[in-house]
Coordinates of C-alpha atoms and ligand atoms in Angstrom, one line a residue:
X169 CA 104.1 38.7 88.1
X170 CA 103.8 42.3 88.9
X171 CA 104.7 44.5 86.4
X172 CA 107.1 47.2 87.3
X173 CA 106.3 50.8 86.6
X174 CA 109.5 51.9 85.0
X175 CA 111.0 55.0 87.2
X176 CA 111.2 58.6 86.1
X177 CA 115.3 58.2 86.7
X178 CA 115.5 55.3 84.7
X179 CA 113.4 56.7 82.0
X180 CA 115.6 60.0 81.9
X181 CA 118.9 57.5 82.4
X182 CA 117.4 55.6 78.7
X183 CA 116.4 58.9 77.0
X184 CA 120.3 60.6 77.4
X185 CA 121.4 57.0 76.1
X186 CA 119.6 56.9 73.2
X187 CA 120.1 60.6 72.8
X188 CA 123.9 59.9 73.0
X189 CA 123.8 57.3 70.9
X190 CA 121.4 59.3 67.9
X191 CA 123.3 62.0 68.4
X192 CA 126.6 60.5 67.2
X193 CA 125.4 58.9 64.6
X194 CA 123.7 62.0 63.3
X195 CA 126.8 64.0 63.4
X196 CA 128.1 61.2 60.3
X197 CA 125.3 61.2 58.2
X198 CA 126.0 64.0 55.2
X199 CA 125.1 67.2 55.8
X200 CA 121.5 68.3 53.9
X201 CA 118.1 69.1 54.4
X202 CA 117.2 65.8 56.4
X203 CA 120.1 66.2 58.9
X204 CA 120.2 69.7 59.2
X205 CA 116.9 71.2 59.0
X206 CA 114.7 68.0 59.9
X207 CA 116.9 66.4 62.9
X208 CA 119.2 69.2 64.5
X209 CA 117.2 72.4 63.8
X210 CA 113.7 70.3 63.5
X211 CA 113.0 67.7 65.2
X212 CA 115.8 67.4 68.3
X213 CA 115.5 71.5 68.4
X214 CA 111.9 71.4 68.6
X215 CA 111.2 68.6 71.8
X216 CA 114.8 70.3 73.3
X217 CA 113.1 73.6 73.7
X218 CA 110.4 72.9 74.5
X219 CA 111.5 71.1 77.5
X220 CA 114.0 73.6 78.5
X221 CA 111.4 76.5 77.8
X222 CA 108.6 75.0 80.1
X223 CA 111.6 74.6 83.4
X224 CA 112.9 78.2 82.8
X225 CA 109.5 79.3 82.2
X226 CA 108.2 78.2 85.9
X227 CA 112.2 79.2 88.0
X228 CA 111.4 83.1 88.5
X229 CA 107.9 83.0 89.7
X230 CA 109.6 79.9 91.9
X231 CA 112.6 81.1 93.7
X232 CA 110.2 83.9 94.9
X233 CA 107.6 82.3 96.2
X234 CA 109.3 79.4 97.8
X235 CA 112.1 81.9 99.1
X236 CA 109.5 84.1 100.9
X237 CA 108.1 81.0 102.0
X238 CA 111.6 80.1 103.2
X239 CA 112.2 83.0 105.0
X240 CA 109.0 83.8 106.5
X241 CA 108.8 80.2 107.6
X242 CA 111.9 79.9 109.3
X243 CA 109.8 81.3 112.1
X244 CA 113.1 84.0 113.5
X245 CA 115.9 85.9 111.5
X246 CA 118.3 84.3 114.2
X247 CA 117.4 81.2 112.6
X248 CA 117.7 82.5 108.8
X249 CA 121.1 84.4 109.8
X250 CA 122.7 80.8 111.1
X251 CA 120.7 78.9 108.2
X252 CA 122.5 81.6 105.8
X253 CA 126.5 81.6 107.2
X254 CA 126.4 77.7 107.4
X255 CA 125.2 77.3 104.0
X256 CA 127.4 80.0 102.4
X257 CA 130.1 78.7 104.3
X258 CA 129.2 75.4 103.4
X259 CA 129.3 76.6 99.7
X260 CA 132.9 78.6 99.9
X261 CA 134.6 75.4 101.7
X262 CA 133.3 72.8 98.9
X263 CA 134.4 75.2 96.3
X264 CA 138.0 75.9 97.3
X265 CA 138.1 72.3 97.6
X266 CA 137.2 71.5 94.1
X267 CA 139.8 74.0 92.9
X268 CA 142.3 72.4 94.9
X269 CA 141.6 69.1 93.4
X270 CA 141.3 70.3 90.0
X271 CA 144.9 72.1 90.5
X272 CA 146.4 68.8 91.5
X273 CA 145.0 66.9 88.8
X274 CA 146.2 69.4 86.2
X275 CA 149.7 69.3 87.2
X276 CA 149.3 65.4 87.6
X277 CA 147.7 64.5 84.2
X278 CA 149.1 67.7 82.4
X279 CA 146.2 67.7 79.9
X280 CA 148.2 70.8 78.3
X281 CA 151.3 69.4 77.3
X282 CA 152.6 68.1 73.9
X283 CA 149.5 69.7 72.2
X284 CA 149.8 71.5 68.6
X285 CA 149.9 75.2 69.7
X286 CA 149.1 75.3 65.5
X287 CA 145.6 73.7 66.2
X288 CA 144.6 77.1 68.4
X289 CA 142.3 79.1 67.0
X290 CA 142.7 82.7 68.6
X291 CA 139.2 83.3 70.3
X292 CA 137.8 86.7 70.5
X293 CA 136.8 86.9 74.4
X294 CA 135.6 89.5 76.0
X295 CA 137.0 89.7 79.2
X296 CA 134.3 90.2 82.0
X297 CA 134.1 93.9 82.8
X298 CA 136.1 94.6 85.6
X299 CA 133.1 95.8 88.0
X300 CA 134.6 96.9 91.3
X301 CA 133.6 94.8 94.3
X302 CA 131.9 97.2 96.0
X303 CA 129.1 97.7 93.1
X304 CA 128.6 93.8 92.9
X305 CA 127.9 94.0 96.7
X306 CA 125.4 96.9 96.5
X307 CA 123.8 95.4 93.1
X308 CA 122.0 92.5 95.5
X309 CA 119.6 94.8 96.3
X310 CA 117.7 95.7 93.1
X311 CA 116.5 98.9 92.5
X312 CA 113.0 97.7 91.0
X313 CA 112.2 94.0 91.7
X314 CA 110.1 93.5 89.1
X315 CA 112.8 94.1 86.6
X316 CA 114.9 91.8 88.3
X317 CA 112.3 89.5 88.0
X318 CA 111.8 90.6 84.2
X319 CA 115.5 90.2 83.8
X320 CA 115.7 86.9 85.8
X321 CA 118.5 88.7 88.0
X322 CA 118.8 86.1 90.7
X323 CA 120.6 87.0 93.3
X324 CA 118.3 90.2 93.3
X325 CA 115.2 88.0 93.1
X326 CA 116.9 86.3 96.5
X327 CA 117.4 89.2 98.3
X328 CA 113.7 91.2 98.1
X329 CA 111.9 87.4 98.2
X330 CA 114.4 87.6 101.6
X331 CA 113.4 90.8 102.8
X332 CA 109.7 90.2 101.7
X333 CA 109.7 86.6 104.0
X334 CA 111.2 88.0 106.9
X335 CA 108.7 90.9 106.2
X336 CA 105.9 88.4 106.3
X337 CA 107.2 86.6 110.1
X338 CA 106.9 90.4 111.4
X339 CA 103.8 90.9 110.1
X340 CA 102.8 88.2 112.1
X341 CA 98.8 87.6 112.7
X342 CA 98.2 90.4 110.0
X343 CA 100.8 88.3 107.4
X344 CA 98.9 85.1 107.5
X345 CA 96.3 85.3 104.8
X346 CA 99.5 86.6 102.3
X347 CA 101.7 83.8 103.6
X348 CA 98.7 81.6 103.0
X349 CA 98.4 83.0 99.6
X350 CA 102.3 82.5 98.9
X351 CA 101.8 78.4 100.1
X352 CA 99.7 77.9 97.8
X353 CA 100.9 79.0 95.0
X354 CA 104.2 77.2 95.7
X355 CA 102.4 74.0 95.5
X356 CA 100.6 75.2 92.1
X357 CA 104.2 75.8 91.1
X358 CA 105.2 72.8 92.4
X359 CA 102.5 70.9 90.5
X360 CA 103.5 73.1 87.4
X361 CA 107.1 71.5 87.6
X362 CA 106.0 67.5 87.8
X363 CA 103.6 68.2 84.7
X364 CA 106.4 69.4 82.5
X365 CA 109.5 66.4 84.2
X366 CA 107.1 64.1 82.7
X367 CA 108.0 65.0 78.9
X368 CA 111.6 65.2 80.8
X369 CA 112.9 61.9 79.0
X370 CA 112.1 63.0 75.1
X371 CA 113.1 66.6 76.0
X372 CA 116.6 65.3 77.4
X373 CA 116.2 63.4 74.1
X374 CA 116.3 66.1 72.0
X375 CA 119.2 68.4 74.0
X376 CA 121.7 65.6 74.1
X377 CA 120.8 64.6 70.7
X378 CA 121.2 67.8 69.2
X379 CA 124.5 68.7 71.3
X380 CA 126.3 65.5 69.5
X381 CA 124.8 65.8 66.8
X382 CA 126.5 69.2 66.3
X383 CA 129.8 68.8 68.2
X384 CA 130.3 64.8 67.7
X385 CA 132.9 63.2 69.4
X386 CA 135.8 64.2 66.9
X387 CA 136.1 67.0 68.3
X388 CA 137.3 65.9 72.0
X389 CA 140.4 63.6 70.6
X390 CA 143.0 66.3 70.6
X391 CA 141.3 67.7 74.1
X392 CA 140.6 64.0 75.6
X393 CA 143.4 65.0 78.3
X394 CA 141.6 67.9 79.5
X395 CA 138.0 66.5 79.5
X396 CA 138.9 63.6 81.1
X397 CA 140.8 65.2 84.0
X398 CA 137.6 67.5 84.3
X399 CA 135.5 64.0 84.2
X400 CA 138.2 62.6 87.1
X401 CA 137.6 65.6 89.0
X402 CA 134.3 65.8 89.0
X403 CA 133.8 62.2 89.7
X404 CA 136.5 62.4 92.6
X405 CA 134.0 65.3 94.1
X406 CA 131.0 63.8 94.2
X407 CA 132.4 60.7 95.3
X408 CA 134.8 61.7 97.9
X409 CA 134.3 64.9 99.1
X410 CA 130.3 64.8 98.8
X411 CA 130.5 61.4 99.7
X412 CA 132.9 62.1 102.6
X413 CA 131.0 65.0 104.2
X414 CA 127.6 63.2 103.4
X415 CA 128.6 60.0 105.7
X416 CA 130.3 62.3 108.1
X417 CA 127.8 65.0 109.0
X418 CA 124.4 63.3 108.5
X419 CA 125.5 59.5 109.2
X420 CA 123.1 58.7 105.9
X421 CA 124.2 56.6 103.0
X422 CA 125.1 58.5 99.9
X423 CA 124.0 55.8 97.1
X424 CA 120.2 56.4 98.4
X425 CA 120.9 60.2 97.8
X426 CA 122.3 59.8 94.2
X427 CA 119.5 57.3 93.3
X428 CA 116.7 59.8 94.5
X429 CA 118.6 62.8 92.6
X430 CA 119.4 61.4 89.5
X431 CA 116.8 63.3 87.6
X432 CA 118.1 66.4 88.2
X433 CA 121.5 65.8 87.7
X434 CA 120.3 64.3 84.4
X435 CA 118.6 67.5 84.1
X436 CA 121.4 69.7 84.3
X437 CA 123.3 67.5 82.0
X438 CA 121.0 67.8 79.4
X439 CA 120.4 71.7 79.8
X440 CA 124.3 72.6 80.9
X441 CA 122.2 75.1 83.3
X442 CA 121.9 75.3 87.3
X443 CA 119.1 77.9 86.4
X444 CA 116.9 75.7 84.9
X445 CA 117.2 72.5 87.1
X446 CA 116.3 74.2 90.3
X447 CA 112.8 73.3 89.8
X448 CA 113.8 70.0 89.6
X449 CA 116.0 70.1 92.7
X450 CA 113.2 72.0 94.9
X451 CA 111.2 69.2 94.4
X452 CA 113.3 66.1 95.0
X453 CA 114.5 67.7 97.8
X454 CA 110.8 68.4 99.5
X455 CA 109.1 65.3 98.2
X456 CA 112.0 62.4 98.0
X457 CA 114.8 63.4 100.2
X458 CA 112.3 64.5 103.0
X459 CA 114.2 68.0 103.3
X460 CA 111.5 70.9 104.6
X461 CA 110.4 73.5 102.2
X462 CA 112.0 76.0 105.1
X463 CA 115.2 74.8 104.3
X464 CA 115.6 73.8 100.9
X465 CA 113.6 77.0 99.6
X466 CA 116.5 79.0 101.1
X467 CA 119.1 77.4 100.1
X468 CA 118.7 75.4 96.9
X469 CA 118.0 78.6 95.0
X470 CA 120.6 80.4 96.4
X471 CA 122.9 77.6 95.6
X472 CA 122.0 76.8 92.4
X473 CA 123.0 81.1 91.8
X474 CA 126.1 80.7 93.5
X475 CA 127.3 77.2 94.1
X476 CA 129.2 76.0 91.4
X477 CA 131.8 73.3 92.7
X478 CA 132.0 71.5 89.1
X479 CA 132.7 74.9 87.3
X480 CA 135.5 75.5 89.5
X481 CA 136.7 72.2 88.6
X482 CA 137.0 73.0 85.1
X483 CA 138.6 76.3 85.7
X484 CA 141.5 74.5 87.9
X485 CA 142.4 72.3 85.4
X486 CA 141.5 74.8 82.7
X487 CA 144.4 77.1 84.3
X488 CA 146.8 74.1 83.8
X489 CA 146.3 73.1 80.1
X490 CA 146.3 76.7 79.1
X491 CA 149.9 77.0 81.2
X492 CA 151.0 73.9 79.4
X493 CA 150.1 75.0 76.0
X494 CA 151.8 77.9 76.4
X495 CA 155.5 76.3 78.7
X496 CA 154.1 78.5 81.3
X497 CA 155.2 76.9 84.9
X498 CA 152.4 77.8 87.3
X499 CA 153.8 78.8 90.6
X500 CA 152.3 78.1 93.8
X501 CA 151.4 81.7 94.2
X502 CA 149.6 81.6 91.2
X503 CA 147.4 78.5 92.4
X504 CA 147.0 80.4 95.4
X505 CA 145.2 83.0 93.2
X506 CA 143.7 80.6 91.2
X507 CA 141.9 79.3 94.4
X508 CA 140.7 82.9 95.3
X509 CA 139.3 83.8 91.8
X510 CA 137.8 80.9 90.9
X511 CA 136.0 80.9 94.0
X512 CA 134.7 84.2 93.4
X513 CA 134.3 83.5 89.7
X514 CA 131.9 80.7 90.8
X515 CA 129.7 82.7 92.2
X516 CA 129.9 85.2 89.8
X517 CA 129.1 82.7 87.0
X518 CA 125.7 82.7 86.2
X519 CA 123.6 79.1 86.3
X520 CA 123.2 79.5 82.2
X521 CA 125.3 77.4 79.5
X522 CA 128.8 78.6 78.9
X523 CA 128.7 81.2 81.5
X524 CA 131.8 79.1 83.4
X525 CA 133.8 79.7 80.1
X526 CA 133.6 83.2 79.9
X527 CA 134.3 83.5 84.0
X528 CA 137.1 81.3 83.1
X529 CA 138.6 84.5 81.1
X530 CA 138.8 86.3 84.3
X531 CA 140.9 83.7 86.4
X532 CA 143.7 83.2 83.5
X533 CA 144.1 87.2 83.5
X534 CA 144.2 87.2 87.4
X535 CA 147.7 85.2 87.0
X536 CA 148.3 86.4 83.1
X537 CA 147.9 84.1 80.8
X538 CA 146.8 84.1 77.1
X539 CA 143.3 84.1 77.0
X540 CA 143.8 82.8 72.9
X541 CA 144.5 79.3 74.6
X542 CA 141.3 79.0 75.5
X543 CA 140.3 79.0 71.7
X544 CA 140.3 75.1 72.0
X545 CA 138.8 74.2 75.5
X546 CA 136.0 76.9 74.0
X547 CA 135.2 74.3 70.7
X548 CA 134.1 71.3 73.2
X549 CA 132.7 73.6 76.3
X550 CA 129.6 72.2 76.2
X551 CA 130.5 68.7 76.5
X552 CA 132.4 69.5 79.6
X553 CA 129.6 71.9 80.7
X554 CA 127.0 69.1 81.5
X555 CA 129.1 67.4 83.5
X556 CA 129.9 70.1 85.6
X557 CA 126.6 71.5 86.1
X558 CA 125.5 68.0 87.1
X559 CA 128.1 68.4 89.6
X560 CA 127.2 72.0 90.3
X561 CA 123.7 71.1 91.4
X562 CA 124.4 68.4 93.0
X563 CA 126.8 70.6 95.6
X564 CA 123.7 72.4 96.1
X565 CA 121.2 69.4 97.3
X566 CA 124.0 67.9 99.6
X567 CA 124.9 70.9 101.2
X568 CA 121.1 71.4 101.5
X569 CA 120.4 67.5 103.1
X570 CA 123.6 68.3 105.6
X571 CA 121.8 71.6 106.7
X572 CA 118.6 70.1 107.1
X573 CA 120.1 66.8 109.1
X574 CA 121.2 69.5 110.9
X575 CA 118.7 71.6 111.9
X576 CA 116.3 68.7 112.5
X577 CA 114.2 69.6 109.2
X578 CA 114.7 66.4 107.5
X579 CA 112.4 63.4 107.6
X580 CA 114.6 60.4 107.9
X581 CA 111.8 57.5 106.8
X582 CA 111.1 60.2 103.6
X583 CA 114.8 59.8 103.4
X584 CA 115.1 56.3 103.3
X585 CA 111.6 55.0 101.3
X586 CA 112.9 54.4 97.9
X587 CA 109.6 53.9 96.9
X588 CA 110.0 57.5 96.7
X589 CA 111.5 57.5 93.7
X590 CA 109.6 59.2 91.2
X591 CA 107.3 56.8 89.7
Ligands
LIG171 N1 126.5 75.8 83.0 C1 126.9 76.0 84.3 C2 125.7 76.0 85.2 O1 124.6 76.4 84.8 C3 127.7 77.2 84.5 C4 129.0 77.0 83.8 O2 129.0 77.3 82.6 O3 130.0 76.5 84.4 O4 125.8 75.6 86.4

């Protein structure tokens, strides 16, 4: 019989298991030096990091290069300006979506109500600064590059990699040896990310390990309503809105899209960051899903910086529980603004661990709540935070298939060889 290579995605799918399952059972054993300084801040730290280090360490130099390839590929602007509305719009519409799930699910499952206002720890948050509109606008365009680069400022990092592509196209005969220069070094980058998704599986290990080893699952019974309307949420998102708009706009089956993008959203569970899965994104997308590099260069990074569908999930139903703890009714008006902020607070929220909690601030004091009840969502963030930036990144790849169905830019037999997995 022929033996079967096991799959990177299964792999991955084990490691989170038995990660889980360690995890758990770590958080029981007594505190000491072999649980504390051996397991969580040894061993699990040590393989986490190191994991996490080597994806972060390879996104900046990456969402350059592959955006000026992007852009300077796209072969006209005309093409990058229609390229750019359909995919923001793309991103606006799935988000107000979420939000308008997550609202009806948090009136419908009240995750807030009949909880012990005595079990709320006042949290010290800092409410975002209240930078006016106009300076968020003009900030895109960063005054030095290379300290956005150095500060890992990405939307900057978009817009001069945007400016530098289209640059490039201009340039035209006299651009090619750069552009040349700017392929290869995508590939080398590209090669760079496969290298380090093959010690994926022990360093999801280690994250999920460490993350309930620290929080164990105590923690979630007197929050179980909340995270598992987040959970339903989420699940109702990628199933029937993704799902939904998948089937309708590219006629493709969904399941082949999930099985082929599991690693990333595996990815993203383990590291609760957009940020740091993109690598992993870019490349399913270009080598599995059959998606160009013109296309998904463009718009997975920009999505992965602004596209955050399962964060505005939370943040719906996060608006509920907090109103319930506190015998607040929420008025339709105040969903109405809880649609607009969150939306921009998506954006806003940076593809990092926790950032959606901190954003979250911002939408209870658009409609006045107290931010002290979010004392307790805060205690169990993370465990809501992986699934929502699984959720987050995968937004980014469908929106990024639909555009590429689209624009004729995706290779349907690429699409549809699953022995294109990652072996
Ligand atoms: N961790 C999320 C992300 O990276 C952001 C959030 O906290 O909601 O996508």
């Amino acid at each position: 019989m022929e033996k079967k290579k096991m799959s990177l995605a299964s792999k991955i799918l084990i490691a989170l298991i038995i990660g889980l399952i360690t995890g758990i059972a770590v958080y029981y054993l007594p505190s000491g030096t072999f649980k504390d300084a051996i397991l969580i801040n040894g061993i699990f730290q040590l393989v986490g990091q190191i994991f996490l280090r080597s994806i972060m360490m390879v996104v900046v130099p990456l969402v350059f290069v592959s955006l000026v390839n992007g852009a300077a590929s796209m072969g006209d602007v005309k093409k990058l300006g229609r390229v750019g509305v359909k995919t923001i719009g793309f991103y606006l519409f799935t988000t107000a979506i979420a939000i308008v799930i997550a609202l009806v699910l948090g009136s419908v499952i009240r995750p807030g109500v009949g909880l012990d206002m005595g079990a709320i720890e006042a949290v010290e948050t800092t409410v975002g600064d209240k930078t006016p509109l106009v300076q968020i606008l003009y900030e895109i365009i960063p005054r030095n590059p290379i300290q956005a680069m150095a500060d890992g400022n990405m939307l900057q990092i978009i817009a001069f990699a945007i400016l530098t592509g289209i640059g490039l196209s201009i340039l035209g005969e006299k651009g090619k040896s750069l552009l040349k220069l700017f392929n290869d070094l995508n590939e080398l980058i590209m090669k760079l990310v496969e290298i380090v998704m093959l010690f994926a599986p022990i360093g999801v290990f280690g994250l999920i390990a460490r993350t309930f080893a620290t929080t164990g699952l105590a923690a979630l019974v007197p929050l179980a309503k909340y995270v598992i309307a987040v959970y339903i949420g989420l699940i109702i998102h990628a199933t029937v809105v993704y799902g939904g708009l998948f089937k309708a706009l590219t006629g493709l089956p969904i399941g082949k899209f999930y099985k082929k993008f599991f690693p990333a959203m595996s990815v993203a569970f383990s590291t609760a960051s957009s940020g740091a899965t993109l690598p992993v994104s870019l490349e399913i997308c270009e080598n599995d899903l059959g998606i160009s590099k013109e296309i998904s260069s463009f718009t997975i990074p920009l999505g992965s910086t602004i596209n955050m569908d399962g964060t505005a999930i939370m943040q719906g139903v996060a608006t509920f529980f907090v109103a319930q703890v506190y015998n607040i009714p929420v008025t339709m008006g105040m969903m109405l603004t809880v649609v607009l902020t969150a939306t921009l607070a998506s954006i806003g929220t940076a593809g990092v661990p926790g950032a959606g909690a901190i954003m979250l601030s911002m939408v209870l004091q658009s409609i006045g709540l107290p931010l002290e009840g979010m004392g307790l969502i805060m205690g169990i963030d993370r465990l809501v935070d992986m699934g929502r930036t699984a959720i987050n990144v995968t937004g980014d790849a469908v929106c990024t298939t639909i555009i590429a169905k689209q624009e004729n830019e995706l290779d349907t037999d690429v699409f549809h060889d699953m022995t294109k997995i990652k072996a």
